Amino acid sequence: MIEIKNVSKQFGDIIALNNITASIEEGHVFGLIGTNGAGKSTLMRSICGIYEPDRGCILVDGEPIYENTAMKSKVFFISDDQYFFRNGTPMDMVRYYQTFYPDFDLKRFNSLMESLQLSTTRKINTFSKGMRKQLSVMLGVSSNAKYLLCDETFDGLDPVIRQAIKRLFIREMEENGLTPIIASHNLRELEDICEHVGLLHKGGILFSRDLETMKLGIFKLQCVLKHPEQIQQIAEQFPILKQEMRGMLTTLTLRGESSRISKLQQELEPVFWELLPLTLEEIFISEMEVKGYDFTNLYQ
Amino acid sequence: MTSPISTNKISYRQCILETARHEIWMMVLSVLANIILGPISTLYSINTRIDQKTARFHYICEYLNEIQLFSQVFIAFAGALIVGIFIFRFLFNRRMVDLYHSAPITRGKRFFCTWLTGFLIWFLPYIVCDILSGALLLALCRLPLPYVWKILGIYGANFFVSLLTFLMVYHVCLVAAMLSGNVLNAIVNSFTLGLIAFAAYMTYLFGMDIFFQSFYRSSLEVLTNCAYVLSPMAAPVLLCIHRSQSLGNNFYSALIIGGSLLSLLNVNLAFLIYRNRKSEISETGTPCKWIQTLFRCSLSFLGGLVISFFFIMVTSATNRFAWGIVTLVLGSIILFALLNIFYHYNFKSIICHKRQYCLVLCGALAVLFVGHFDLLGYESYLPKKDQIIGANIQIPRFMNYYYINMPTNDCIDSLEKEELTNSPLFTNSEAIYEILQTLIEDSDPDSYDSETEISYLDSIGNTMYYRNSETVYVCIHTRQGSYNRRYSIKDIHLEALRPFIENEEYIQYYYPMESDRLSLPDSITLGTKYQSLRIETPEKIRQLLDAYQADFRRNQTMEYLDNSISSMEDLCLNYISNQDDLPEWDRTESYYYGISPWHTETIALLNSWFPNIVLGVSDFTINSIDCYAFIDDYPGTTPLDILLAYFGYESDKTPITDIPFFTKLYANGINRYNIPLTAKDIEEMGDNFRIGYFSVKPSDPYVECGIVTLSDGFPYPLYVKLGTLPTSLIDAAVPAENNNYVYTDRVLE
């Protein structure tokens, strides 16, 4: 388990992480989402011990990660722009990681590379961006680290490879107890694989909870009400995150349990009433708009 | 399953190998440099010297102490610089930092492994090549066993100096790299840290020297030691010089001990900085703001002052101060702007930190004003008469170059160390007070007289020096302590100085023949080392030395000394003395002392011994002649005019009485001209030509006109008496361009 306790990190005047507290359970896929510059990469680098938090601490399996080689060996970081040795081949990278990750599984690496039809002897600088990402993931998985930190790893991968990697993660979770922590802007991808999501904004964490729970607590309600003032009645019972009206059709994004909302439907006797679950992307946008992260007026 | 904690034991060996795998280019460079300047250089040098039947040991020592030592130290220095800056270059790249710092290894271990890798990159090729070149040298030279140990001793000493050099430079570069966010700043910071103490010291010396009659602190030696010891990039040069000259003095010890301690301190400092260095500061300029500020301000302060001092020295007295101010402002602003660009890694930052610059400029201007206007009253300081205990006085103008060129004499050491207290001590307080008063009162605040050491090649090719100076150095001892000062001498001071100069102690001090080594030569030769007239009987040697000493003593007056510095020597005494500690074939050592025309007693004695002698090459066979004239320094409007002047003719082709030496009037179209001289011409002109290294008799006006190669295969200079070269030959001179006229048709018996 990774515990992030009141972690703050500042670069000059810029507050990259502001008193973040969260925990990442073992055996689950943790998705880290956030606006641009929210601090996702900083948090990732802090989790794997590259950055030392200015305040607070990060514990991996109960021990601080920074300068703790035993704990660091449980974590493998795939950065958004992974470094590969100049003129190096995948085997050069393997040799590097074998030095520091003694349990590196060369056999598995070769087999994975073969499956992905990637050469282990070709120079990495001739690889495409997507191939490099694949290589990074293969190195990470083969390192046998317990926690795999993937910063924007899915960006640049084609859909087939994305699915393959998702399946690989799931298999590794089942067989080896891998815990992937994935930071991405591609919420659609995360939605498929993540069980737990943390949302970062301006260095602070807005929430960190199970995706299912999250989805069960926020809905999109499309309705045609008999009287417009009935919206007020809804708002009194459920926090409305977003409201749109097109003619008689009202679209509300609101928090609440579906059973209570259905109960309200019976009370209000609307002309039309449809309760829809939100996608992760919609949840993200709604939460961000609440926080004032709204650029819909950009062209007005 | 995931790796358990206990399995993460990364061995140092693995880590070093892994680090080294990515530094192949450095290894290749190191190996190449060490091979070329190690075994190959040894082979080449020994091969060119091995044929020497005599002095083999001497040549080997010379090679080891000079060529090999300097090349090894050069490799160590350059290697340390490159390795020190680049071995931690991952710190300058964010992506590399991610890769390296996310790996499960502590920073301490990472530092040690990287440090050791860097060290081994230099050390392994070095030691292998060193052993190889040593083996080659011993195998080729086949020296007797006692000399083998001596050679190995020199190897050991050279190795130690190279090692210390490497560690000093390597560690200071590591500190600089740790304080930097990119390679450019690492380089700038390396040189700043490596030379800042030395630069400060040089600025201080420069300033002291420039501000006229300034104080020299009596603690100058301490400052010198500190400046070198604290400058890891300057110390190796001195280490090398001391090592090559086998000067095992206190300063050498200070350099070794101080350098080792500083090196140790620096590596620990580098580690501490690395351990606490934040990963996020890669790819920035110098991340530590206060270091940036300190370096920028100190460098532009010192640099501005040095540039200003330079212009003060080279400009005339009337506008010297204005030049000083202008160049100070410009120099410091340029340096400041450059450092801004380096540190911010951005051209737009050229005018950043204006407030800092203003402070730096004010500080530097304050130094300039204090120095120029003597605001602290150093110039006019005169101790009270009853406080003066004594004074050591040194007047370079009243030395002659024998003093400077003494091979082993305490005087030389004292001069090198600027240790005035070794100069003759005078205790007459009254006289000292008076001379000080005169020197202070008549000092010219606008005069700057830098001491110059003029060097020239003497007639047998040795570099000779003499000091040309209008300066007197005085170390004044008062009841409160001692201080050193420099004053300029004018004519009005000469009389006041007479009691000091004509003092017996002063004469003894600068008297060249007092050296033990020179007092009992085995033989003296007149002439070249190859063509000589040997005087071997002890009586004659003593007689000759007495005459030489008598000449010196008789002329040891201010009048002579005042004029002697410009006199040239034509004859030469070659001292040959035995050195029993060397093998037979390497035992003799020669020293050369000129016989100037004023050595009248010596010349008279030689003339009585050898009434018709012509000192020079005789019974020669000319193989070839390359006759030419360099007319750069001669006046005239046409090449012929200039050539005529060169060979001692007026333009109407009558010999001129004044020798047109050093007229320094540059003519248009100056060039080298070849003269179609033949061996027959030389034969016909007889004594008007001079071949070899010595004149027929002292002070005859000859001019160099070419080179002849004799049957012994050696080239000798060719001189012609002024006003005697047939003008038909001068008329036939042709511009040399790229084709020299070389006479090879005839052989003169």
JSON list of C-alpha atoms in Angstrom, two decimals, chain A residues 9-11 45 48-52 54 63 66-75 77 79-85 91-93 95-103 132 143-147 175-178, chain B residues 1-19 21-22 89-90 93-110 271 274-282:
[
{"chain": "A", "resi": 9, "resn": "LYS", "atom": "CA", "xyz": [6.10, 20.19, -2.98]},
{"chain": "A", "resi": 10, "resn": "GLN", "atom": "CA", "xyz": [7.04, 23.60, -4.25]},
{"chain": "A", "resi": 11, "resn": "PHE", "atom": "CA", "xyz": [9.28, 24.62, -7.17]},
{"chain": "A", "resi": 45, "resn": "ARG", "atom": "CA", "xyz": [8.09, 11.35, -9.10]},
{"chain": "A", "resi": 48, "resn": "CYS", "atom": "CA", "xyz": [8.97, 6.71, -6.71]},
{"chain": "A", "resi": 49, "resn": "GLY", "atom": "CA", "xyz": [11.49, 8.64, -4.64]},
{"chain": "A", "resi": 50, "resn": "ILE", "atom": "CA", "xyz": [12.92, 10.98, -7.26]},
{"chain": "A", "resi": 51, "resn": "TYR", "atom": "CA", "xyz": [11.59, 14.06, -5.50]},
{"chain": "A", "resi": 52, "resn": "GLU", "atom": "CA", "xyz": [11.74, 14.53, -1.81]},
{"chain": "A", "resi": 54, "resn": "ASP", "atom": "CA", "xyz": [9.01, 19.53, 1.14]},
{"chain": "A", "resi": 63, "resn": "GLU", "atom": "CA", "xyz": [8.21, 2.76, 5.03]},
{"chain": "A", "resi": 66, "resn": "TYR", "atom": "CA", "xyz": [12.89, 8.54, -0.30]},
{"chain": "A", "resi": 67, "resn": "GLU", "atom": "CA", "xyz": [16.45, 7.13, -0.20]},
{"chain": "A", "resi": 68, "resn": "ASN", "atom": "CA", "xyz": [15.06, 3.76, 0.81]},
{"chain": "A", "resi": 69, "resn": "THR", "atom": "CA", "xyz": [16.44, 1.29, -1.70]},
{"chain": "A", "resi": 70, "resn": "ALA", "atom": "CA", "xyz": [14.41, -1.62, -0.42]},
{"chain": "A", "resi": 71, "resn": "MET", "atom": "CA", "xyz": [11.18, 0.26, -0.98]},
{"chain": "A", "resi": 72, "resn": "LYS", "atom": "CA", "xyz": [12.36, 1.83, -4.20]},
{"chain": "A", "resi": 73, "resn": "SER", "atom": "CA", "xyz": [13.01, -1.60, -5.60]},
{"chain": "A", "resi": 74, "resn": "LYS", "atom": "CA", "xyz": [9.28, -2.22, -5.26]},
{"chain": "A", "resi": 75, "resn": "VAL", "atom": "CA", "xyz": [8.50, 0.73, -7.46]},
{"chain": "A", "resi": 77, "resn": "PHE", "atom": "CA", "xyz": [8.60, 4.50, -12.75]},
{"chain": "A", "resi": 79, "resn": "SER", "atom": "CA", "xyz": [8.07, 8.66, -17.05]},
{"chain": "A", "resi": 80, "resn": "ASP", "atom": "CA", "xyz": [6.07, 10.52, -19.65]},
{"chain": "A", "resi": 81, "resn": "ASP", "atom": "CA", "xyz": [9.27, 11.01, -21.62]},
{"chain": "A", "resi": 82, "resn": "GLN", "atom": "CA", "xyz": [11.38, 8.02, -20.73]},
{"chain": "A", "resi": 83, "resn": "TYR", "atom": "CA", "xyz": [15.16, 8.29, -21.15]},
{"chain": "A", "resi": 84, "resn": "PHE", "atom": "CA", "xyz": [16.93, 5.65, -23.15]},
{"chain": "A", "resi": 85, "resn": "PHE", "atom": "CA", "xyz": [20.67, 5.49, -23.44]},
{"chain": "A", "resi": 91, "resn": "MET", "atom": "CA", "xyz": [19.11, -5.00, -24.23]},
{"chain": "A", "resi": 92, "resn": "ASP", "atom": "CA", "xyz": [21.19, -2.08, -22.96]},
{"chain": "A", "resi": 93, "resn": "MET", "atom": "CA", "xyz": [18.20, -0.91, -21.00]},
{"chain": "A", "resi": 95, "resn": "ARG", "atom": "CA", "xyz": [21.25, -4.57, -18.51]},
{"chain": "A", "resi": 96, "resn": "TYR", "atom": "CA", "xyz": [20.74, -1.28, -16.71]},
{"chain": "A", "resi": 97, "resn": "TYR", "atom": "CA", "xyz": [17.56, -2.42, -15.01]},
{"chain": "A", "resi": 98, "resn": "GLN", "atom": "CA", "xyz": [19.00, -5.83, -14.23]},
{"chain": "A", "resi": 99, "resn": "THR", "atom": "CA", "xyz": [21.68, -4.05, -12.21]},
{"chain": "A", "resi": 100, "resn": "PHE", "atom": "CA", "xyz": [19.18, -2.28, -10.04]},
{"chain": "A", "resi": 101, "resn": "TYR", "atom": "CA", "xyz": [16.24, -4.69, -10.12]},
{"chain": "A", "resi": 102, "resn": "PRO", "atom": "CA", "xyz": [17.82, -8.06, -9.35]},
{"chain": "A", "resi": 103, "resn": "ASP", "atom": "CA", "xyz": [14.52, -9.86, -9.97]},
{"chain": "A", "resi": 132, "resn": "ARG", "atom": "CA", "xyz": [9.27, 3.29, -26.93]},
{"chain": "A", "resi": 143, "resn": "SER", "atom": "CA", "xyz": [11.32, -5.70, -13.47]},
{"chain": "A", "resi": 144, "resn": "ASN", "atom": "CA", "xyz": [8.95, -7.49, -11.15]},
{"chain": "A", "resi": 145, "resn": "ALA", "atom": "CA", "xyz": [8.40, -4.33, -9.19]},
{"chain": "A", "resi": 146, "resn": "LYS", "atom": "CA", "xyz": [5.28, -4.32, -7.08]},
{"chain": "A", "resi": 147, "resn": "TYR", "atom": "CA", "xyz": [4.14, -0.85, -8.04]},
{"chain": "A", "resi": 175, "resn": "GLU", "atom": "CA", "xyz": [-0.50, -13.49, -11.07]},
{"chain": "A", "resi": 176, "resn": "ASN", "atom": "CA", "xyz": [2.12, -11.23, -9.52]},
{"chain": "A", "resi": 177, "resn": "GLY", "atom": "CA", "xyz": [0.19, -8.77, -7.43]},
{"chain": "A", "resi": 178, "resn": "LEU", "atom": "CA", "xyz": [1.17, -5.80, -9.56]},
{"chain": "B", "resi": 1, "resn": "MET", "atom": "CA", "xyz": [6.16, -12.43, -7.31]},
{"chain": "B", "resi": 2, "resn": "THR", "atom": "CA", "xyz": [7.57, -9.03, -6.63]},
{"chain": "B", "resi": 3, "resn": "SER", "atom": "CA", "xyz": [11.09, -8.79, -5.35]},
{"chain": "B", "resi": 4, "resn": "PRO", "atom": "CA", "xyz": [11.49, -9.18, -1.63]},
{"chain": "B", "resi": 5, "resn": "ILE", "atom": "CA", "xyz": [13.44, -6.55, 0.27]},
{"chain": "B", "resi": 6, "resn": "SER", "atom": "CA", "xyz": [16.39, -8.76, 1.01]},
{"chain": "B", "resi": 7, "resn": "THR", "atom": "CA", "xyz": [17.21, -9.35, -2.63]},
{"chain": "B", "resi": 8, "resn": "ASN", "atom": "CA", "xyz": [18.03, -5.73, -3.37]},
{"chain": "B", "resi": 9, "resn": "LYS", "atom": "CA", "xyz": [21.74, -5.83, -2.72]},
{"chain": "B", "resi": 10, "resn": "ILE", "atom": "CA", "xyz": [23.41, -4.17, -5.63]},
{"chain": "B", "resi": 11, "resn": "SER", "atom": "CA", "xyz": [27.14, -4.74, -5.61]},
{"chain": "B", "resi": 12, "resn": "TYR", "atom": "CA", "xyz": [29.54, -1.88, -6.10]},
{"chain": "B", "resi": 13, "resn": "ARG", "atom": "CA", "xyz": [31.16, -3.79, -8.91]},
{"chain": "B", "resi": 14, "resn": "GLN", "atom": "CA", "xyz": [27.89, -4.10, -10.82]},
{"chain": "B", "resi": 15, "resn": "CYS", "atom": "CA", "xyz": [27.14, -0.46, -10.30]},
{"chain": "B", "resi": 16, "resn": "ILE", "atom": "CA", "xyz": [30.59, 0.68, -11.44]},
{"chain": "B", "resi": 17, "resn": "LEU", "atom": "CA", "xyz": [30.44, -1.53, -14.49]},
{"chain": "B", "resi": 18, "resn": "GLU", "atom": "CA", "xyz": [27.02, -0.23, -15.33]},
{"chain": "B", "resi": 19, "resn": "THR", "atom": "CA", "xyz": [28.19, 3.38, -14.98]},
{"chain": "B", "resi": 21, "resn": "ARG", "atom": "CA", "xyz": [29.31, 1.13, -19.82]},
{"chain": "B", "resi": 22, "resn": "HIS", "atom": "CA", "xyz": [27.91, 4.54, -20.65]},
{"chain": "B", "resi": 89, "resn": "ARG", "atom": "CA", "xyz": [26.06, 14.82, -16.46]},
{"chain": "B", "resi": 90, "resn": "PHE", "atom": "CA", "xyz": [22.87, 12.91, -15.81]},
{"chain": "B", "resi": 93, "resn": "ASN", "atom": "CA", "xyz": [19.04, 16.22, -17.87]},
{"chain": "B", "resi": 94, "resn": "ARG", "atom": "CA", "xyz": [15.62, 15.82, -16.32]},
{"chain": "B", "resi": 95, "resn": "ARG", "atom": "CA", "xyz": [14.91, 12.55, -18.12]},
{"chain": "B", "resi": 96, "resn": "MET", "atom": "CA", "xyz": [18.20, 11.08, -17.02]},
{"chain": "B", "resi": 97, "resn": "VAL", "atom": "CA", "xyz": [17.60, 12.22, -13.48]},
{"chain": "B", "resi": 98, "resn": "ASP", "atom": "CA", "xyz": [14.26, 10.38, -13.58]},
{"chain": "B", "resi": 99, "resn": "LEU", "atom": "CA", "xyz": [16.02, 7.24, -14.75]},
{"chain": "B", "resi": 100, "resn": "TYR", "atom": "CA", "xyz": [18.93, 7.41, -12.34]},
{"chain": "B", "resi": 101, "resn": "HIS", "atom": "CA", "xyz": [17.18, 8.67, -9.26]},
{"chain": "B", "resi": 102, "resn": "SER", "atom": "CA", "xyz": [14.22, 6.36, -9.52]},
{"chain": "B", "resi": 103, "resn": "ALA", "atom": "CA", "xyz": [16.59, 3.39, -9.46]},
{"chain": "B", "resi": 104, "resn": "PRO", "atom": "CA", "xyz": [16.82, 1.61, -6.12]},
{"chain": "B", "resi": 105, "resn": "ILE", "atom": "CA", "xyz": [20.24, 2.79, -5.08]},
{"chain": "B", "resi": 106, "resn": "THR", "atom": "CA", "xyz": [21.14, 5.31, -2.42]},
{"chain": "B", "resi": 107, "resn": "ARG", "atom": "CA", "xyz": [22.69, 8.55, -3.44]},
{"chain": "B", "resi": 108, "resn": "GLY", "atom": "CA", "xyz": [25.75, 7.75, -1.38]},
{"chain": "B", "resi": 109, "resn": "LYS", "atom": "CA", "xyz": [26.36, 4.57, -3.28]},
{"chain": "B", "resi": 110, "resn": "ARG", "atom": "CA", "xyz": [25.57, 6.20, -6.58]},
{"chain": "B", "resi": 271, "resn": "PHE", "atom": "CA", "xyz": [29.02, 14.35, -1.92]},
{"chain": "B", "resi": 274, "resn": "TYR", "atom": "CA", "xyz": [24.82, 15.68, -4.23]},
{"chain": "B", "resi": 275, "resn": "ARG", "atom": "CA", "xyz": [23.08, 14.02, -1.33]},
{"chain": "B", "resi": 276, "resn": "ASN", "atom": "CA", "xyz": [21.00, 17.11, -0.68]},
{"chain": "B", "resi": 277, "resn": "ARG", "atom": "CA", "xyz": [20.62, 18.15, -4.28]},
{"chain": "B", "resi": 278, "resn": "LYS", "atom": "CA", "xyz": [17.04, 18.30, -5.42]},
{"chain": "B", "resi": 279, "resn": "SER", "atom": "CA", "xyz": [16.33, 16.26, -8.53]},
{"chain": "B", "resi": 280, "resn": "GLU", "atom": "CA", "xyz": [14.11, 18.95, -9.95]},
{"chain": "B", "resi": 281, "resn": "ILE", "atom": "CA", "xyz": [16.93, 21.45, -10.46]},
{"chain": "B", "resi": 282, "resn": "SER", "atom": "CA", "xyz": [18.33, 19.77, -13.55]}
]
